Coordinates of C-alpha atoms in Angstrom, one line a residue:
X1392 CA 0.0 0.0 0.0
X1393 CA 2.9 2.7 1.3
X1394 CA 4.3 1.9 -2.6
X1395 CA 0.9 1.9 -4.2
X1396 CA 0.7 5.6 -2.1
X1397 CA 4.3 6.9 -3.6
X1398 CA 3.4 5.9 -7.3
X1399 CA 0.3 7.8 -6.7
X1400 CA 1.2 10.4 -4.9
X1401 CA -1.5 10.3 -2.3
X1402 CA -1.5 8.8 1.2
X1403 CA -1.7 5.4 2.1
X1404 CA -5.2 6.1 3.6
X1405 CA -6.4 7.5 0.6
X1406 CA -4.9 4.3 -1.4
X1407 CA -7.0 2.2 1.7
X1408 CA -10.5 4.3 0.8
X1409 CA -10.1 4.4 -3.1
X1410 CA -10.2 0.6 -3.1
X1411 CA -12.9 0.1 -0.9
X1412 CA -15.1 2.4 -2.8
X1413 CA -15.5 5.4 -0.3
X1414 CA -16.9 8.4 -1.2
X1415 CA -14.4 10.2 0.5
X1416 CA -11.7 10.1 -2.2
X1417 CA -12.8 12.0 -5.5
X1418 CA -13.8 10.5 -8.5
X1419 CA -10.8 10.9 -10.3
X1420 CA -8.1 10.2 -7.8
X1421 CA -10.2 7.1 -7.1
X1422 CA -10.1 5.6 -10.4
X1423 CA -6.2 6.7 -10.3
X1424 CA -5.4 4.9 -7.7
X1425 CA -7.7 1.4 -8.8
X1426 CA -5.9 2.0 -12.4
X1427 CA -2.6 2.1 -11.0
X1428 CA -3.4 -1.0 -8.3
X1429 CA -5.1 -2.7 -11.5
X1430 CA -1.7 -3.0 -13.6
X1431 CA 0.8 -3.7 -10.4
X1432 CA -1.4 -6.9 -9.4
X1433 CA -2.5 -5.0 -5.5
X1434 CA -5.7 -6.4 -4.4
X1435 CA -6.9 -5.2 -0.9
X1436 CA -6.0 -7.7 2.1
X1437 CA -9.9 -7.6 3.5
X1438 CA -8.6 -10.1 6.2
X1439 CA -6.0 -8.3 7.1
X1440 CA -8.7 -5.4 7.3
X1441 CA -11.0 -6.5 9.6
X1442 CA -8.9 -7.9 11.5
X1443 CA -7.0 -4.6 12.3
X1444 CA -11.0 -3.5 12.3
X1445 CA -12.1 -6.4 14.5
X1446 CA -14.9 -6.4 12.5
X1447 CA -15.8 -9.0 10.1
X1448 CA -18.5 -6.8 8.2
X1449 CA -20.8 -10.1 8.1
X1450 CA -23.9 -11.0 9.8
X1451 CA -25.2 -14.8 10.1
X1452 CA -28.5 -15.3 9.2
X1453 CA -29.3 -18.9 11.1
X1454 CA -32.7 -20.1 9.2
X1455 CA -34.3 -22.1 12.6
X1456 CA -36.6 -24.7 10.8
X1457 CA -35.4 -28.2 9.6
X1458 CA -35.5 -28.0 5.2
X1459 CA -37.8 -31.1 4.3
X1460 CA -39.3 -32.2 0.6
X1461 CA -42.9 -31.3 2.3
X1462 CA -41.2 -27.7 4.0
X1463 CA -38.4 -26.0 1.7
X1464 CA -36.0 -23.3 1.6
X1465 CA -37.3 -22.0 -1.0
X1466 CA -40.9 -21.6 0.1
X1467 CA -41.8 -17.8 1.3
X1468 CA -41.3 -18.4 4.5
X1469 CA -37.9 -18.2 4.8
X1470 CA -37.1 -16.7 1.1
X1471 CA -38.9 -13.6 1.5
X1472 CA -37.4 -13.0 5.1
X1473 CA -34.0 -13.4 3.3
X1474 CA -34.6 -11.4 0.5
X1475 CA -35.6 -8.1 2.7
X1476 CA -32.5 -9.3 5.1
X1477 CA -29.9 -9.4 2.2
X1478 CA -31.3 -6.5 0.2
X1479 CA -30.7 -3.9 3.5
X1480 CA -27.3 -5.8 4.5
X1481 CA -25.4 -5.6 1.3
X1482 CA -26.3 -1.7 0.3
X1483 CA -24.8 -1.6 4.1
X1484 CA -21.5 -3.2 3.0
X1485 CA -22.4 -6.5 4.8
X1486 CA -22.1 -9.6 3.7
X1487 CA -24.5 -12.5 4.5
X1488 CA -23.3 -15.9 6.1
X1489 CA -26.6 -18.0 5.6
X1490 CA -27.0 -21.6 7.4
X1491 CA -29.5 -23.6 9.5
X1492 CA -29.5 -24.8 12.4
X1493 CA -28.5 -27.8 12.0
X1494 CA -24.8 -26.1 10.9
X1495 CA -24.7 -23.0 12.9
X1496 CA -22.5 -23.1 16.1
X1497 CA -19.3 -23.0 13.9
X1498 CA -16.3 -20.9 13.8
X1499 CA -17.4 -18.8 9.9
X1500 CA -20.4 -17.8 12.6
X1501 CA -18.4 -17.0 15.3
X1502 CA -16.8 -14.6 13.7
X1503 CA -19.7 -12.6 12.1
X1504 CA -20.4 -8.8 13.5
X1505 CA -24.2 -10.1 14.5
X1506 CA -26.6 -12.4 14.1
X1507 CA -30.1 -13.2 12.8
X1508 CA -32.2 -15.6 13.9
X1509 CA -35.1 -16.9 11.8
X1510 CA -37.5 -18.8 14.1
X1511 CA -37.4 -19.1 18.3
X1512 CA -37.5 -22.6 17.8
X1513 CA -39.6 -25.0 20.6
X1514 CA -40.0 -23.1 23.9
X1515 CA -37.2 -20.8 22.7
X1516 CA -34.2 -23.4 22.8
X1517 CA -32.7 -22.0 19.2
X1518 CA -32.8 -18.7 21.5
X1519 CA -31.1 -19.9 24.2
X1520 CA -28.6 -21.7 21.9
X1521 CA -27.6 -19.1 19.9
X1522 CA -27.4 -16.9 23.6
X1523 CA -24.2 -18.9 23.8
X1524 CA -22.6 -17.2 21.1
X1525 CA -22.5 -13.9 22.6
X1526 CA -23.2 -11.8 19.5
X1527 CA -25.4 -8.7 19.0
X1528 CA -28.8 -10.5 18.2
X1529 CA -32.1 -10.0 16.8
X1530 CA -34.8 -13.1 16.3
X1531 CA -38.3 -13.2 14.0
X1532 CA -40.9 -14.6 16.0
X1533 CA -43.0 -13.6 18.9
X1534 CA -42.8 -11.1 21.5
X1535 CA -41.3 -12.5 24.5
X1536 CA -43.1 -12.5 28.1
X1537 CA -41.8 -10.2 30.9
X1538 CA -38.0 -10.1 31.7
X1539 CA -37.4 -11.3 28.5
X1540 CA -35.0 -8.9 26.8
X1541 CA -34.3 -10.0 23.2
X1542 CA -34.6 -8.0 20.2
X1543 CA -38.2 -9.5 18.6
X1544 CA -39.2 -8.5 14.9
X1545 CA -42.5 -10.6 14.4
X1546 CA -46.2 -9.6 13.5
X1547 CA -49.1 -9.6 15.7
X1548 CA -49.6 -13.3 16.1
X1549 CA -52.3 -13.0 18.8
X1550 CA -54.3 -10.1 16.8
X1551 CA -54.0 -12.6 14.0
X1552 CA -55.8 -15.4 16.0
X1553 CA -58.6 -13.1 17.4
X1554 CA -58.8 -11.8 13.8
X1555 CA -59.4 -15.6 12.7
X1556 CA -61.9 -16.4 15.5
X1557 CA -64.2 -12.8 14.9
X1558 CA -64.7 -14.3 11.0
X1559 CA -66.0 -17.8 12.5
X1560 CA -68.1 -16.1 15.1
X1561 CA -69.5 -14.0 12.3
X1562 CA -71.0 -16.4 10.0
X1563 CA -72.4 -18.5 12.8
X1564 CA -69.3 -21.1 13.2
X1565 CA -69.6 -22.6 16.7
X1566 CA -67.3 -25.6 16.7
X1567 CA -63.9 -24.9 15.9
X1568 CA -60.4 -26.6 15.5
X1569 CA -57.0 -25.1 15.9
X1570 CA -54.5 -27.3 13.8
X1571 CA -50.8 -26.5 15.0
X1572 CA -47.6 -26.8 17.9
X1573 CA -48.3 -24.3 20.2
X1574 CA -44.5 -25.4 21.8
X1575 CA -43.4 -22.6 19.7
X1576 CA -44.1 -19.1 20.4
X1577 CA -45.6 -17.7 18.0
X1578 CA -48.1 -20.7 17.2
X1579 CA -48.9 -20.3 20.8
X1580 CA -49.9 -16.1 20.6
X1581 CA -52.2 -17.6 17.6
X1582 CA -53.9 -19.8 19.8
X1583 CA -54.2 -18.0 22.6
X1584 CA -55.8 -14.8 20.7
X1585 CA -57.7 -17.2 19.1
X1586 CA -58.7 -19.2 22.3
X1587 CA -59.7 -15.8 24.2
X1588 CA -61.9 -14.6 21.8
X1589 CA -64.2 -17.7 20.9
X1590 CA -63.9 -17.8 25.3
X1591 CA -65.9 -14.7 25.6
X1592 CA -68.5 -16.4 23.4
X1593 CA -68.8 -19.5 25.2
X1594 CA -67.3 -21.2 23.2
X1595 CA -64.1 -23.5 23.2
X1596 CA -62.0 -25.0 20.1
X1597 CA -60.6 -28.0 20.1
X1598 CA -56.6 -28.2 19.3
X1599 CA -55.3 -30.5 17.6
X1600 CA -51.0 -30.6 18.1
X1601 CA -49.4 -31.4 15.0
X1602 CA -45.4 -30.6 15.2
X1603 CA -45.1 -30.5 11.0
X1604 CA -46.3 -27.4 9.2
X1605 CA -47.1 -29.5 6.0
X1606 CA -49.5 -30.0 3.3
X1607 CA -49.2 -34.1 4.5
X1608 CA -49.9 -32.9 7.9
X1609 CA -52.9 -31.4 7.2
X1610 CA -54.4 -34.0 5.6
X1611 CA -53.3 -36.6 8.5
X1612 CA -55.2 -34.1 11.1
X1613 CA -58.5 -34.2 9.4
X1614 CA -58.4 -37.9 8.6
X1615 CA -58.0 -38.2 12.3
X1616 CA -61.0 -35.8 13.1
X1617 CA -63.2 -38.4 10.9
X1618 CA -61.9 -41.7 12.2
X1619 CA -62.8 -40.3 15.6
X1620 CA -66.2 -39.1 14.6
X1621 CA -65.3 -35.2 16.1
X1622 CA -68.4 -32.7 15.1
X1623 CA -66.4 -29.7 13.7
X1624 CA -67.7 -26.8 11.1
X1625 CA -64.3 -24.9 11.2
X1626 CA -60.7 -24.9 11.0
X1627 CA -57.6 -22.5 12.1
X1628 CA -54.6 -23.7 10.1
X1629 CA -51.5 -22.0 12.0
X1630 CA -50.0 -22.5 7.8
X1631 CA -51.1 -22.0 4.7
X1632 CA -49.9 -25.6 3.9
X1633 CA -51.6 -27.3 6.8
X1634 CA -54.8 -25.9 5.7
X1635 CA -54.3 -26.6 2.2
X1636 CA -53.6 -30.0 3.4
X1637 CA -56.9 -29.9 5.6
X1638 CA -59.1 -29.1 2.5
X1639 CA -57.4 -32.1 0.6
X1640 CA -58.9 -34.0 3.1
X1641 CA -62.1 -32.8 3.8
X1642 CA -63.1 -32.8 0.1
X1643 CA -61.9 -36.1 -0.2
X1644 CA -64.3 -37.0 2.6
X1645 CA -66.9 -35.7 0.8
X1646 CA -67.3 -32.3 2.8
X1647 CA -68.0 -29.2 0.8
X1648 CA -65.5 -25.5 1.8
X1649 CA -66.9 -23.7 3.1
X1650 CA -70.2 -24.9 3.0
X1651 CA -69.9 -27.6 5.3
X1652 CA -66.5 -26.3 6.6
X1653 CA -65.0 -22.9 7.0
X1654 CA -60.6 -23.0 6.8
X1655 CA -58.1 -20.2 7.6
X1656 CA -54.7 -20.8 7.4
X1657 CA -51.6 -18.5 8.4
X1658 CA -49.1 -16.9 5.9
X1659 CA -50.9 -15.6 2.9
X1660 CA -48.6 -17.8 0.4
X1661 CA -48.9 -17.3 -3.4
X1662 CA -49.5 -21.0 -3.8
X1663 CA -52.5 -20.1 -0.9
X1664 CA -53.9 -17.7 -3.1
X1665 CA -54.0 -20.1 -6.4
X1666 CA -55.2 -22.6 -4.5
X1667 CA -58.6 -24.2 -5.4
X1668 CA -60.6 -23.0 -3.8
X1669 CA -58.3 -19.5 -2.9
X1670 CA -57.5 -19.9 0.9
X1671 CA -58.7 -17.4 3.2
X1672 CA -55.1 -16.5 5.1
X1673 CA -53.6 -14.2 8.3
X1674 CA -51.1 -12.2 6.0
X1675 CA -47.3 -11.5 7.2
X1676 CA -45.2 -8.7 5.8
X1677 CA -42.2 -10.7 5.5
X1678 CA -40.4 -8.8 3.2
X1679 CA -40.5 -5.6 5.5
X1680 CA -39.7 -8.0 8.9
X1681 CA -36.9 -8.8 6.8
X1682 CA -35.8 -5.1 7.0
X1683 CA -36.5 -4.3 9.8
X1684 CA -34.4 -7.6 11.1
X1685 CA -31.2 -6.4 9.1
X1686 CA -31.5 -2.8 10.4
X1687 CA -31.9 -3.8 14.2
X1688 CA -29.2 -6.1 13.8
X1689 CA -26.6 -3.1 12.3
X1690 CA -27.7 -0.9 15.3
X1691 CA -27.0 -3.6 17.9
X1692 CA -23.2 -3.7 15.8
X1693 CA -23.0 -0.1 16.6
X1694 CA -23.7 0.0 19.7
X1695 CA -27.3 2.0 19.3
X1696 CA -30.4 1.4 21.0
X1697 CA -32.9 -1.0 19.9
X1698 CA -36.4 -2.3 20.4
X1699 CA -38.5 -4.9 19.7
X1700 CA -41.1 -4.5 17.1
X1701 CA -44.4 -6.3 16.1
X1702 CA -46.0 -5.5 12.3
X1703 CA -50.1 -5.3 11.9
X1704 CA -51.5 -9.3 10.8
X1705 CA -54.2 -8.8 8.4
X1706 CA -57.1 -11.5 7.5
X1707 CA -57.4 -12.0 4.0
X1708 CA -60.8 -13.6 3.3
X1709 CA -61.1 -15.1 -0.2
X1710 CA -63.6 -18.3 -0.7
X1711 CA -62.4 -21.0 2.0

């Protein structure tokens, strides 16, 4: 660099900001100095960098939820989280270290600036986990009870339930069933809005725990309502898959949606929306959680203050 500065005739700070792009160094002097580094083979040591920085300008993005053929990476839910995550991190300068779980408490994470963490896992042990690390954190899920002190980006999961509940209560539904694992949190706000709601009417839904958030699942947990012989008229997915997977069911059964049975699921998916018939939904803003994850995370790295946030649910009703 001190050589790279003589040929120029700058400083070697200025040599240091030209190659890393800072607006700081004029335009000309800028492209100077990248000309000049360009034909004597320098290429900026970005190790050697943060090192001297003790910063590693990278935050891990740990994706909770275990990839299957029935739940993929690819589906909205994580894909749209990571696309409002990566979009705010890199016009930061950050790069983005994505894993799962499953490959997460290793040394490339170690070394990251902060961390995001997609999903609080069941009864928070991904959150207590990832504790461990001891980096600047911020998790999407639900908001945590008193004395809890993590940094929560989630939407209103109980609104969302009571929202779900104040449609079945409308059009005269009075025997409902809540399909989902309320082991993690924000399943549980769901149920509990949910629970609270039809309570003040009298009325009390029957849950039915299923640990999978798939279109298979759903299908299983209505096949076992039959076999049983349980009198139900309505149905709270806590997924879009799980209630796609419900309908399946029921029209194989012979019931008619929502004739015979009303179904809400959770998510507001595109393949939700195409669905036949279109599911009725609780819709997330993933895209801005996403955001808002990625920005809360960069404060935390600079030391700023930061709170926990919850975005508006929204019912979608379409013809389920």
């Amino acid at each position: 660099m001190a050589d790279l500065a003589e040929l120029a005739g700058v400083s070697k700070i200025t040599v240091s900001r030209a190659l890393s792009e800072s607006t700081l160094v004029n335009p000309e002097t800028r492209e100077r100095v990248q000309a000049l580094a360009r034909k004597h083979g320098y290429k900026l040591n970005v190790s050697a960098r943060n090192l001297r920085l003790r910063r590693s300008h990278t935050v891990a993005v740990i994706v909770e939820m275990k990839p299957s053929s029935g739940r993929t990476m690819w589906d909205p839910y994580p894909l749209s989280l990571l696309g409002g995550i990566s979009q705010e991190l890199t016009s930061a300068g950050y790069s983005v270290l994505l894993t799962t779980r499953q490959d997460a408490v290793n040394a490339a994470v170690q070394a990251a600036d902060g961390l995001i963490l997609l999903g609080q896992g069941v009864r928070q042990d991904a959150v207590r986990l990832y504790d461990k690390v001891g980096l600047p954190m911020v998790v999407w899920g639900a908001a945590g009870q008193g004395g809890d002190n993590h940094i929560v980006v989630g939407s209103d999961n109980r609104q969302g339930g009571v929202s779900v509940a104040e449609r079945f209560l409308s059009i005269g539904r009075r025997h409902p069933v809540f399909i989902g694992n309320p082991d993690h949190p924000e399943m549980a706000q769901r149920l509990f809005g949910f629970v609270d709601e039809l309570a003040g009417h009298g009325i009390k839904p029957l849950l039915l725990r299923r640990t999978d958030f798939t279109l298979e699942s759903g299908v299983d947990a209505v096949r076992s309502l039959s076999e049983r012989k349980v009198r139900f008229d309505s149905i709270f997915a806590c997924s879009d898959l799980l209630a796609m997977g419900a309908i399946r069911a029921l029209v194989e059964l012979g019931h008619s949606v929502p004739n015979d049975v009303s179904v809400i699921g959770y998510d507001d998916t595109p393949l939700g929306a195409s669905f036949l018939p279109p599911l009725s939904t609780v819709r997330q803003n993933w895209q801005e959680g996403g955001v808002l994850l990625a920005r809360k995370v960069l404060a935390l790295i600079h030391g700023q203050p930061v709170q926990s946030q919850m975005m508006a649910s929204t019912l979608v009703v379409r013809s389920t």
